[in-house]
Coordinates of C-alpha atoms and ligand atoms in Angstrom, one line a residue:
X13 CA 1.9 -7.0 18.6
X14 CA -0.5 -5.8 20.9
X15 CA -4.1 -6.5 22.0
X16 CA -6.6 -3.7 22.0
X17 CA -6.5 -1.7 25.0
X18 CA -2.9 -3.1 25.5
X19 CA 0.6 -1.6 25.2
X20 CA 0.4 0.6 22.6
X21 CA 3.6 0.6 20.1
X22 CA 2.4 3.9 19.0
X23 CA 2.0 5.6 22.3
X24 CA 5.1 7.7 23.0
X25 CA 4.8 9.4 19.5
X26 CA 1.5 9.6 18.2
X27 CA 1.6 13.3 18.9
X28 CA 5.4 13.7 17.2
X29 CA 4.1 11.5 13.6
X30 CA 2.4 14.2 11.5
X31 CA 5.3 16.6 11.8
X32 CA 8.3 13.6 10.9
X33 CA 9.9 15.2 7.8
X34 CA 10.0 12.0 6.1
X35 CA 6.2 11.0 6.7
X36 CA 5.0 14.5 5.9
X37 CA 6.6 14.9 2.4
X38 CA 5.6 11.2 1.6
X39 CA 4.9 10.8 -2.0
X40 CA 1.9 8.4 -1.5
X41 CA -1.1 10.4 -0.9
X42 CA -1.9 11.3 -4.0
X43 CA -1.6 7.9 -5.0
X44 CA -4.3 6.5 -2.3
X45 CA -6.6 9.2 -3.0
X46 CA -7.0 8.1 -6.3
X47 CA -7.3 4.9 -6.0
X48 CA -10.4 5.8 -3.6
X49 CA -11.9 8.4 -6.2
X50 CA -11.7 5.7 -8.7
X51 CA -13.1 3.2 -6.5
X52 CA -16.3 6.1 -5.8
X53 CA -16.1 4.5 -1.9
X54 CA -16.9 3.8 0.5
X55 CA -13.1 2.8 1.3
X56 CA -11.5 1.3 4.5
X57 CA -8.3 2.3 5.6
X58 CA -7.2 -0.4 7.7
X59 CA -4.4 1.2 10.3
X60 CA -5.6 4.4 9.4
X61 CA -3.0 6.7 11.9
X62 CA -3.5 9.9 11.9
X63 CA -5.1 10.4 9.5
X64 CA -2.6 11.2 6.8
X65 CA -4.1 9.7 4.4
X66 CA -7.4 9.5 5.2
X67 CA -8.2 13.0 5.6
X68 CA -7.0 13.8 2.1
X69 CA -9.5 11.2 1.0
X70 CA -12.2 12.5 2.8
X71 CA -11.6 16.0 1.3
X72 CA -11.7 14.4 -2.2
X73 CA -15.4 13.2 -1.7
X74 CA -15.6 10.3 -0.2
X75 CA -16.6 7.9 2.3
X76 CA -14.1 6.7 4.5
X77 CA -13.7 4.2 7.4
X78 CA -10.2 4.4 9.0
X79 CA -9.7 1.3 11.7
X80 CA -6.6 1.2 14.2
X81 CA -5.5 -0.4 17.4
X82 CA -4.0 2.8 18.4
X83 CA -6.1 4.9 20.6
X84 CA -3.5 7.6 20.7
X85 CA -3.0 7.6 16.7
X86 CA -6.6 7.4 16.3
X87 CA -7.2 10.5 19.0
X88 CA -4.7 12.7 16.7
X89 CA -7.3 12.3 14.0
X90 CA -10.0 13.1 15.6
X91 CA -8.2 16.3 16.9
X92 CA -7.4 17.0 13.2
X93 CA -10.6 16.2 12.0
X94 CA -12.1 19.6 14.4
X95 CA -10.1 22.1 11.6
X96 CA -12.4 20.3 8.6
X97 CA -15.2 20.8 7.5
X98 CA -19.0 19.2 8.5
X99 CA -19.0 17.5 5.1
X100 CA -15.3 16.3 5.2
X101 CA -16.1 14.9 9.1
X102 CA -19.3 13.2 7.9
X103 CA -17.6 11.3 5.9
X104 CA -15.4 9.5 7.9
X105 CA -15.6 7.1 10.6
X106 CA -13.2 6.3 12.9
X107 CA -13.3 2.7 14.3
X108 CA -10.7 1.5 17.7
X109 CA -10.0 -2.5 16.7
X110 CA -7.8 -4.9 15.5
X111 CA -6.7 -5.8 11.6
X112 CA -6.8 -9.0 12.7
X113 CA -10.1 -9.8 13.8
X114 CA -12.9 -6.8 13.2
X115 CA -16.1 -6.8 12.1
X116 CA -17.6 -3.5 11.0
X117 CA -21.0 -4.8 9.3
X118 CA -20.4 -2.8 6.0
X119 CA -18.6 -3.9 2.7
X120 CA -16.3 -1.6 1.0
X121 CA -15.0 -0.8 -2.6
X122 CA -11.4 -0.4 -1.7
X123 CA -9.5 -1.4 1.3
X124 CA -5.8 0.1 1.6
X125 CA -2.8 -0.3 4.2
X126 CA -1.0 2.5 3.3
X127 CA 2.5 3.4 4.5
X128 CA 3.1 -0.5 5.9
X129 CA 0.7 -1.3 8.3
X130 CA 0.5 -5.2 7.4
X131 CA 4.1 -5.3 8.5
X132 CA 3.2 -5.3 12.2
X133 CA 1.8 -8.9 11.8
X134 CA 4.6 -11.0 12.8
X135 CA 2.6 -14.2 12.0
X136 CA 1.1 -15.9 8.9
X137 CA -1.4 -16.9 11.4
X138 CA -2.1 -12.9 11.7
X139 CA -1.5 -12.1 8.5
X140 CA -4.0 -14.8 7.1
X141 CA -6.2 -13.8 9.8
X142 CA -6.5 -9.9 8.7
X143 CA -6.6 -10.7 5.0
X144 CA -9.3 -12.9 6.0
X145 CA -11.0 -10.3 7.4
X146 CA -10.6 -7.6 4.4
X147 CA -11.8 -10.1 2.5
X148 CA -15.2 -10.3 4.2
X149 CA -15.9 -6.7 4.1
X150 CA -14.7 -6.1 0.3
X151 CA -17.7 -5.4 -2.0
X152 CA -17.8 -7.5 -5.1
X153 CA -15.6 -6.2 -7.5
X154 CA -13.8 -4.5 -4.7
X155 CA -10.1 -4.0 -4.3
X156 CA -7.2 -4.2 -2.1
X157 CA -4.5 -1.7 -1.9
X158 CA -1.8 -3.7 0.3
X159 CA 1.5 -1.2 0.7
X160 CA 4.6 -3.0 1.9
X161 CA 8.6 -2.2 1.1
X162 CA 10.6 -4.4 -0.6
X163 CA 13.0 -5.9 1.8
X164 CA 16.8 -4.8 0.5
X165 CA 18.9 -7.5 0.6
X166 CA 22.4 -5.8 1.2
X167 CA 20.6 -4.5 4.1
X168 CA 19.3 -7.8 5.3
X169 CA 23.3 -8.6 5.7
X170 CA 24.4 -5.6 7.9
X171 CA 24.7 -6.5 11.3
X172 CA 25.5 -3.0 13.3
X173 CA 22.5 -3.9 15.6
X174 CA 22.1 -1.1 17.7
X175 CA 23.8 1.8 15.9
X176 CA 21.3 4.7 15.6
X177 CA 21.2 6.4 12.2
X178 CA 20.6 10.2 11.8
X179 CA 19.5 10.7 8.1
X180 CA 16.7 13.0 9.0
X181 CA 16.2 16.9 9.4
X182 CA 15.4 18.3 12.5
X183 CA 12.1 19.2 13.2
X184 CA 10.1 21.7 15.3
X185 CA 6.6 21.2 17.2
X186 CA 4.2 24.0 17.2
X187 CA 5.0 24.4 21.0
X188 CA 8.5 24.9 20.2
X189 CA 10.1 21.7 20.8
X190 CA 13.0 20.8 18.6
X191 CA 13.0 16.5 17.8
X192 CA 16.1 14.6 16.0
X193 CA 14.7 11.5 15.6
X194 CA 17.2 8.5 15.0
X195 CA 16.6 4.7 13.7
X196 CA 18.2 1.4 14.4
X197 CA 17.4 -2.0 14.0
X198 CA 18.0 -3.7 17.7
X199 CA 18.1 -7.1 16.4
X200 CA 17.1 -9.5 13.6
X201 CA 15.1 -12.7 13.7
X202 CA 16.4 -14.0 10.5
X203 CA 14.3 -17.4 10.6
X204 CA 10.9 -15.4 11.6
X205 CA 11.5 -12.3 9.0
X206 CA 11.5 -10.1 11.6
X207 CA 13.7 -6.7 12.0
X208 CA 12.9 -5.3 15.7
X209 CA 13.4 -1.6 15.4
X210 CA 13.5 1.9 17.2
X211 CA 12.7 4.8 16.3
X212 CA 14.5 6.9 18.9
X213 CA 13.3 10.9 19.0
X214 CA 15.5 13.2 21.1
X215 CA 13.4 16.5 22.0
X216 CA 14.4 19.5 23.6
X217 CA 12.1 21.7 24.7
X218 CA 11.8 25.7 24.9
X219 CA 13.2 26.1 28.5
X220 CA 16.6 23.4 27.3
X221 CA 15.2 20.8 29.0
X222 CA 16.0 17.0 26.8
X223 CA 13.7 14.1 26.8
X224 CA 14.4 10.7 24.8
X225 CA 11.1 8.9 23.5
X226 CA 11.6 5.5 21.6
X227 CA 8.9 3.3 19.4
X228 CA 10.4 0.1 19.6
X229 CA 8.5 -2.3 17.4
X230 CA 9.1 -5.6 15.7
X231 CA 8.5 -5.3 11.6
X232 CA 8.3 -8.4 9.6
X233 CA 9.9 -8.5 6.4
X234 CA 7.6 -10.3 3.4
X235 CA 9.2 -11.0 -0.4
X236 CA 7.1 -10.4 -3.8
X237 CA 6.5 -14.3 -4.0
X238 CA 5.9 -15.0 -0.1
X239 CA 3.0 -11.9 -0.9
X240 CA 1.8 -13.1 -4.0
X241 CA 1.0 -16.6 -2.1
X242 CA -0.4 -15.0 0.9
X243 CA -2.8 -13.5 -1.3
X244 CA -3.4 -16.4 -3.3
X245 CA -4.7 -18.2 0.0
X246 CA -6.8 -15.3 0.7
X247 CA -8.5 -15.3 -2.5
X248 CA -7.3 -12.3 -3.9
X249 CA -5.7 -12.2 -7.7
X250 CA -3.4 -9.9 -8.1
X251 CA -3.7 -7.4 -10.7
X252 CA -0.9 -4.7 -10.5
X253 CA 2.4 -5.1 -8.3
X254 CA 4.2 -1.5 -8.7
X255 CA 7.2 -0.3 -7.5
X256 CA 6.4 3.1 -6.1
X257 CA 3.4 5.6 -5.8
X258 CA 3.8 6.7 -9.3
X259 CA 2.8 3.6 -10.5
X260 CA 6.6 2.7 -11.9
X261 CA 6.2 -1.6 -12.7
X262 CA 7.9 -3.6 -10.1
X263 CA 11.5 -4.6 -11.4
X264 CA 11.9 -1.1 -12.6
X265 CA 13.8 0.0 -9.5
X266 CA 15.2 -1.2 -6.7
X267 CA 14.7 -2.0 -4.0
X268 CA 11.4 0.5 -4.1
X269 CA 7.9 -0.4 -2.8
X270 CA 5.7 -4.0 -3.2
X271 CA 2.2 -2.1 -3.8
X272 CA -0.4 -4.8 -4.5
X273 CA -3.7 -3.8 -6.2
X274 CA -5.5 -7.2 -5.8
X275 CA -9.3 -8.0 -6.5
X276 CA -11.0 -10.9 -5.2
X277 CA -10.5 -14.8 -6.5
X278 CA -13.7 -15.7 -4.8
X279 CA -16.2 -14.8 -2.8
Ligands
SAM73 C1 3.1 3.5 10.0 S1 1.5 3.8 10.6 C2 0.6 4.1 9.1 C3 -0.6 5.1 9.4 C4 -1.3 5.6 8.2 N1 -1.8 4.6 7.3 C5 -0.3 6.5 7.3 O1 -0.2 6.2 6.1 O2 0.2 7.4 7.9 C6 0.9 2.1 11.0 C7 -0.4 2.2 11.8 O3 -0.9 0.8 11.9 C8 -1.6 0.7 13.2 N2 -1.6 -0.7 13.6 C9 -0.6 -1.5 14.0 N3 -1.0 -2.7 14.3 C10 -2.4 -2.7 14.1 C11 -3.4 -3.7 14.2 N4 -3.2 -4.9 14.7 N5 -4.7 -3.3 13.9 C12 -5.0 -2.0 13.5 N6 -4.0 -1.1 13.4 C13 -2.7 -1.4 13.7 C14 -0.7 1.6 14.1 O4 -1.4 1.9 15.3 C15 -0.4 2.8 13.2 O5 -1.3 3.8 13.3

Protein backbone atom coordinates (compact mmCIF):
# COMPACT_ATOMS: atom_id res chain seq x y z
CA UNK A 1 0.00 0.00 0.00
CA UNK A 2 1.04 3.29 -0.90
CA UNK A 3 1.02 6.89 0.55
CA UNK A 4 -0.58 9.63 -1.51
CA UNK A 5 1.69 11.01 -3.94
CA UNK A 6 3.71 7.73 -3.61
CA UNK A 7 4.25 4.73 -5.88
CA UNK A 8 1.24 4.24 -7.48
CA UNK A 9 0.07 0.43 -7.85
CA UNK A 10 -2.21 1.64 -10.51
CA UNK A 11 0.22 3.54 -12.57
CA UNK A 12 1.42 1.41 -15.57
CA UNK A 13 -2.34 0.57 -16.47
CA UNK A 14 -4.67 3.15 -15.54
CA UNK A 15 -4.88 3.96 -19.26
CA UNK A 16 -5.32 -0.04 -20.33
CA UNK A 17 -8.41 -0.64 -17.27
CA UNK A 18 -11.61 0.55 -19.09
CA UNK A 19 -10.92 -1.55 -22.16
CA UNK A 20 -10.01 -5.06 -19.92
CA UNK A 21 -12.71 -7.49 -21.26
CA UNK A 22 -13.37 -8.78 -17.96
CA UNK A 23 -13.92 -5.31 -16.19
CA UNK A 24 -15.91 -3.86 -19.06
CA UNK A 25 -18.64 -6.64 -19.22
CA UNK A 26 -18.72 -6.64 -15.38
CA UNK A 27 -22.12 -7.43 -14.16
CA UNK A 28 -22.11 -4.93 -11.22
CA UNK A 29 -23.05 -1.68 -12.46
CA UNK A 30 -26.42 -1.96 -12.57
CA UNK A 31 -26.29 -3.29 -9.21
CA UNK A 32 -24.44 -0.06 -7.63
CA UNK A 33 -26.49 2.33 -9.49
CA UNK A 34 -29.36 1.24 -7.85
CA UNK A 35 -28.41 1.04 -4.71
CA UNK A 36 -27.51 4.86 -5.22
CA UNK A 37 -30.98 5.76 -6.88
CA UNK A 38 -32.47 4.08 -3.94
CA UNK A 39 -30.37 5.80 -1.56
CA UNK A 40 -31.55 9.45 -3.55
CA UNK A 41 -27.55 10.54 -2.82
CA UNK A 42 -25.45 12.01 -2.38
CA UNK A 43 -23.22 8.72 -2.53
CA UNK A 44 -19.33 8.20 -2.06
CA UNK A 45 -17.52 5.88 -4.00
CA UNK A 46 -14.54 5.25 -2.06
CA UNK A 47 -11.68 3.99 -4.71
CA UNK A 48 -13.66 5.30 -7.35
CA UNK A 49 -11.16 4.29 -10.59
CA UNK A 50 -12.08 5.33 -13.51
CA UNK A 51 -15.02 5.94 -13.20
CA UNK A 52 -16.76 2.77 -14.16
CA UNK A 53 -19.11 2.96 -11.86
CA UNK A 54 -19.46 6.23 -10.96
CA UNK A 55 -20.20 7.75 -14.22
CA UNK A 56 -23.14 5.38 -14.66
CA UNK A 57 -24.39 6.83 -11.32
CA UNK A 58 -23.90 10.13 -12.19
CA UNK A 59 -26.00 9.62 -15.40
CA UNK A 60 -28.78 8.11 -13.32
CA UNK A 61 -29.28 11.46 -11.29
CA UNK A 62 -27.29 11.71 -8.77
CA UNK A 63 -24.72 13.20 -6.59
CA UNK A 64 -21.58 11.56 -6.51
CA UNK A 65 -18.22 11.82 -4.73
CA UNK A 66 -15.58 9.32 -6.11
CA UNK A 67 -12.15 9.34 -3.69
CA UNK A 68 -8.90 7.46 -4.87
CA UNK A 69 -5.22 7.39 -4.10
CA UNK A 70 -4.62 6.97 -7.74
CA UNK A 71 -3.82 10.14 -9.59
CA UNK A 72 -3.59 8.31 -12.82
CA UNK A 73 -7.06 6.35 -12.31
CA UNK A 74 -8.53 9.43 -11.12
CA UNK A 75 -7.13 11.49 -14.35
CA UNK A 76 -8.91 8.70 -16.67
CA UNK A 77 -12.06 10.01 -15.19
CA UNK A 78 -11.77 13.15 -15.54
CA UNK A 79 -10.80 12.66 -19.27
CA UNK A 80 -14.08 10.57 -19.51
CA UNK A 81 -16.03 12.88 -17.75
CA UNK A 82 -15.25 15.80 -20.95
CA UNK A 83 -17.70 13.30 -23.43
CA UNK A 84 -20.79 13.94 -20.55
CA UNK A 85 -22.78 16.18 -20.13
CA UNK A 86 -22.75 19.66 -17.82
CA UNK A 87 -25.38 18.10 -15.63
CA UNK A 88 -23.80 14.59 -15.40
CA UNK A 89 -20.13 16.52 -14.55
CA UNK A 90 -21.94 18.68 -11.89
CA UNK A 91 -22.62 16.00 -10.19
CA UNK A 92 -19.67 14.50 -9.43
CA UNK A 93 -16.61 15.31 -7.52
CA UNK A 94 -13.61 13.85 -7.74
CA UNK A 95 -11.41 13.82 -4.57
CA UNK A 96 -7.21 12.62 -4.69
CA UNK A 97 -6.80 10.93 -0.88
CA UNK A 98 -6.53 7.97 1.01
CA UNK A 99 -9.50 5.33 2.25
CA UNK A 100 -7.79 5.32 5.15
CA UNK A 101 -7.65 8.61 6.56
CA UNK A 102 -9.82 11.39 4.58
CA UNK A 103 -11.99 13.90 5.58
CA UNK A 104 -14.25 15.38 2.98
CA UNK A 105 -16.63 17.59 5.41
CA UNK A 106 -19.93 16.19 3.91
CA UNK A 107 -22.06 13.05 5.09
CA UNK A 108 -23.41 10.71 2.61
CA UNK A 109 -26.47 8.32 2.07
CA UNK A 110 -24.57 5.47 0.64
CA UNK A 111 -20.95 4.70 0.58
CA UNK A 112 -19.79 1.74 -1.88
CA UNK A 113 -16.27 -0.07 -2.65
CA UNK A 114 -17.23 -1.50 -5.66
CA UNK A 115 -15.20 -4.14 -7.60
CA UNK A 116 -12.70 -4.78 -4.31
CA UNK A 117 -11.16 -1.85 -3.34
CA UNK A 118 -11.02 -2.64 0.61
CA UNK A 119 -8.77 -5.56 -0.42
CA UNK A 120 -5.80 -3.32 -0.85
CA UNK A 121 -5.69 -2.80 3.01
CA UNK A 122 -3.31 -5.32 4.19
CA UNK A 123 -3.90 -4.43 7.79
CA UNK A 124 -6.76 -4.56 10.34
CA UNK A 125 -5.12 -1.47 11.49
CA UNK A 126 -6.08 -0.04 7.87
CA UNK A 127 -8.96 -1.62 7.50
CA UNK A 128 -10.36 -0.36 10.95
CA UNK A 129 -8.99 2.83 10.12
CA UNK A 130 -11.03 3.37 6.68
CA UNK A 131 -14.20 1.85 8.08
CA UNK A 132 -13.68 4.34 10.71
CA UNK A 133 -13.60 6.82 8.42
CA UNK A 134 -16.89 5.83 6.25
CA UNK A 135 -18.38 5.71 9.19
CA UNK A 136 -17.89 9.44 9.96
CA UNK A 137 -19.19 10.61 6.81
CA UNK A 138 -22.32 8.18 6.56
CA UNK A 139 -25.59 10.14 7.06
CA UNK A 140 -27.95 8.67 9.58
CA UNK A 141 -29.75 5.99 8.20
CA UNK A 142 -26.99 5.79 5.70
CA UNK A 143 -25.56 2.65 4.19
CA UNK A 144 -22.51 0.83 3.28
CA UNK A 145 -22.01 -1.07 0.18
CA UNK A 146 -18.68 -3.09 0.94
CA UNK A 147 -17.80 -5.46 -2.36
CA UNK A 148 -15.24 -8.14 -1.62
CA UNK A 149 -14.79 -11.95 -3.30
CA UNK A 150 -15.17 -14.81 -1.43
CA UNK A 151 -11.72 -16.31 -1.00
CA UNK A 152 -11.98 -20.07 -2.74
CA UNK A 153 -10.50 -22.44 -0.80
CA UNK A 154 -9.16 -25.03 -3.37
CA UNK A 155 -7.47 -22.00 -4.70
CA UNK A 156 -5.95 -20.99 -1.40
CA UNK A 157 -4.11 -24.64 -1.71
CA UNK A 158 -2.46 -24.25 -5.27
CA UNK A 159 0.95 -23.32 -5.03
CA UNK A 160 2.13 -22.73 -8.96
CA UNK A 161 3.40 -19.26 -7.64
CA UNK A 162 4.50 -17.56 -10.60
CA UNK A 163 2.68 -19.32 -13.47
CA UNK A 164 0.81 -16.63 -15.58
CA UNK A 165 -2.63 -17.57 -16.54
CA UNK A 166 -4.22 -16.53 -19.92
CA UNK A 167 -8.08 -16.83 -19.48
CA UNK A 168 -8.74 -13.53 -21.14
CA UNK A 169 -9.60 -12.27 -24.81
CA UNK A 170 -7.40 -10.07 -26.47
CA UNK A 171 -8.03 -6.67 -26.59
CA UNK A 172 -7.45 -3.61 -28.85
CA UNK A 173 -6.74 0.19 -27.73
CA UNK A 174 -8.28 2.81 -29.84
CA UNK A 175 -4.66 3.64 -31.03
CA UNK A 176 -4.34 0.23 -32.34
CA UNK A 177 -2.46 -1.55 -29.79
CA UNK A 178 -3.29 -5.15 -29.21
CA UNK A 179 -2.88 -6.23 -25.07
CA UNK A 180 -3.00 -10.02 -23.72
CA UNK A 181 -3.12 -9.49 -20.36
CA UNK A 182 -2.01 -12.50 -18.06
CA UNK A 183 -2.41 -13.13 -14.06
CA UNK A 184 -0.42 -14.91 -11.38
CA UNK A 185 -0.19 -14.94 -7.96
CA UNK A 186 3.77 -14.38 -7.11
CA UNK A 187 3.49 -15.53 -3.64
CA UNK A 188 1.22 -16.07 -0.62
CA UNK A 189 1.44 -14.79 2.95
CA UNK A 190 -0.66 -17.47 4.36
CA UNK A 191 -0.46 -16.10 8.10
CA UNK A 192 -1.15 -12.29 6.90
CA UNK A 193 -4.11 -13.24 4.21
CA UNK A 194 -2.29 -11.92 1.76
CA UNK A 195 -2.05 -13.11 -2.15
CA UNK A 196 0.67 -10.77 -3.96
CA UNK A 197 -0.32 -10.69 -7.49
CA UNK A 198 0.36 -9.48 -11.20
CA UNK A 199 -1.38 -8.60 -13.60
CA UNK A 200 1.00 -8.87 -16.43
CA UNK A 201 -0.31 -7.02 -19.97
CA UNK A 202 1.70 -7.82 -23.14
CA UNK A 203 1.07 -4.98 -25.88
CA UNK A 204 2.02 -4.72 -29.21
CA UNK A 205 1.72 -1.81 -30.92
CA UNK A 206 0.76 -0.77 -34.71
CA UNK A 207 4.41 -0.67 -36.03
CA UNK A 208 5.14 -4.61 -34.15
CA UNK A 209 6.91 -3.12 -31.59
CA UNK A 210 6.15 -5.36 -27.76
CA UNK A 211 6.14 -3.84 -24.45
CA UNK A 212 5.40 -5.76 -21.06
CA UNK A 213 3.57 -3.58 -18.29
CA UNK A 214 2.83 -5.44 -14.89
CA UNK A 215 0.49 -4.19 -11.73
CA UNK A 216 2.03 -6.03 -9.04
CA UNK A 217 -0.02 -5.62 -5.88
CA UNK A 218 -0.55 -7.39 -2.68
CA UNK A 219 -4.53 -8.36 -2.11
CA UNK A 220 -5.65 -9.49 1.22
CA UNK A 221 -7.96 -12.19 1.51
CA UNK A 222 -10.97 -11.58 4.33
CA UNK A 223 -13.74 -14.53 5.17
CA UNK A 224 -17.64 -13.88 5.71
CA UNK A 225 -17.14 -14.08 9.68
CA UNK A 226 -13.54 -12.17 9.80
CA UNK A 227 -16.02 -9.33 7.68
CA UNK A 228 -18.93 -9.59 9.76
CA UNK A 229 -16.66 -8.75 12.91
CA UNK A 230 -14.78 -6.12 11.30
CA UNK A 231 -18.00 -4.48 10.83
CA UNK A 232 -19.25 -5.26 14.07
CA UNK A 233 -16.26 -3.10 15.60
CA UNK A 234 -16.98 -0.39 13.19
CA UNK A 235 -20.54 -0.08 14.23
CA UNK A 236 -22.14 -1.24 11.32
CA UNK A 237 -25.09 -4.05 11.38
CA UNK A 238 -25.21 -5.86 8.70
CA UNK A 239 -28.32 -6.21 6.83
CA UNK A 240 -27.91 -8.17 3.53
CA UNK A 241 -24.73 -10.38 2.67
CA UNK A 242 -25.37 -11.57 -1.12
CA UNK A 243 -23.61 -13.58 -3.26
CA UNK A 244 -23.44 -11.75 -6.49
CA UNK A 245 -24.84 -8.48 -8.21
CA UNK A 246 -28.12 -9.98 -8.76
CA UNK A 247 -28.75 -10.05 -5.30
CA UNK A 248 -28.51 -14.22 -5.23
CA UNK A 249 -28.26 -14.89 -0.88
CA UNK A 250 -24.89 -15.83 0.17
CA UNK A 251 -24.54 -19.73 0.42
CA UNK A 252 -26.42 -19.97 -2.83
CA UNK A 253 -23.27 -20.33 -4.92
CA UNK A 254 -19.93 -20.78 -4.54
CA UNK A 255 -17.43 -19.33 -4.09
CA UNK A 256 -19.28 -15.95 -5.65
CA UNK A 257 -19.01 -12.47 -4.14
CA UNK A 258 -19.19 -11.26 -0.12
CA UNK A 259 -21.43 -7.93 -0.87
CA UNK A 260 -22.24 -6.39 2.45
CA UNK A 261 -25.13 -3.84 2.60
CA UNK A 262 -24.51 -2.65 6.30
CA UNK A 263 -26.25 0.41 8.17
CA UNK A 264 -24.92 1.94 11.10
CA UNK A 265 -24.94 0.26 14.87
CA UNK A 266 -24.27 3.64 16.26
CA UNK A 267 -23.49 6.82 15.73
C1 LIG B 1 -10.05 -2.53 -8.74
S1 LIG B 1 -10.07 -0.78 -8.74
C2 LIG B 1 -11.81 -0.46 -8.62
C3 LIG B 1 -12.19 0.85 -9.27
C4 LIG B 1 -13.68 1.12 -9.39
N1 LIG B 1 -14.36 1.12 -8.09
C5 LIG B 1 -14.34 0.10 -10.30
O1 LIG B 1 -15.29 -0.56 -9.84
O2 LIG B 1 -13.93 -0.03 -11.45
C6 LIG B 1 -9.48 -0.35 -7.10
C7 LIG B 1 -9.27 1.13 -6.92
O3 LIG B 1 -8.94 1.37 -5.54
C8 LIG B 1 -8.00 2.43 -5.50
N2 LIG B 1 -7.27 2.39 -4.22
C9 LIG B 1 -6.36 1.48 -3.79
N3 LIG B 1 -5.92 1.81 -2.57
C10 LIG B 1 -6.56 2.95 -2.20
C11 LIG B 1 -6.54 3.77 -1.03
N4 LIG B 1 -5.76 3.49 0.02
N5 LIG B 1 -7.35 4.86 -1.00
C12 LIG B 1 -8.16 5.16 -2.05
N6 LIG B 1 -8.20 4.43 -3.18
C13 LIG B 1 -7.42 3.32 -3.27
C14 LIG B 1 -7.10 2.17 -6.69
O4 LIG B 1 -6.35 3.32 -7.05
C15 LIG B 1 -8.13 1.73 -7.75
O5 LIG B 1 -8.58 2.82 -8.51
Amino acid sequence: MTEKGSYDEYMAIAELYDYVVPYRERADVGFFVQAARESGGPVLEVGCGTGRVLIPTARAGIEITGLDLSPHMLAVCRERLQAETKEVQTRVRLVEGDMRQFELAQTFQLVTLPFRPFQHLTTVEEQMACLGCIHRHLAKGGKLILDIFNPKLETLVEKDFGKEIAEEPEFSLPDGRRVIRRHSVVSRDVANQINNVELVHYVTFPDGRKERLVQAFPMRYLFKFEAEHLLARAGFTVEQLYADYDKSPYGSKYPGELIFVAGKSMD
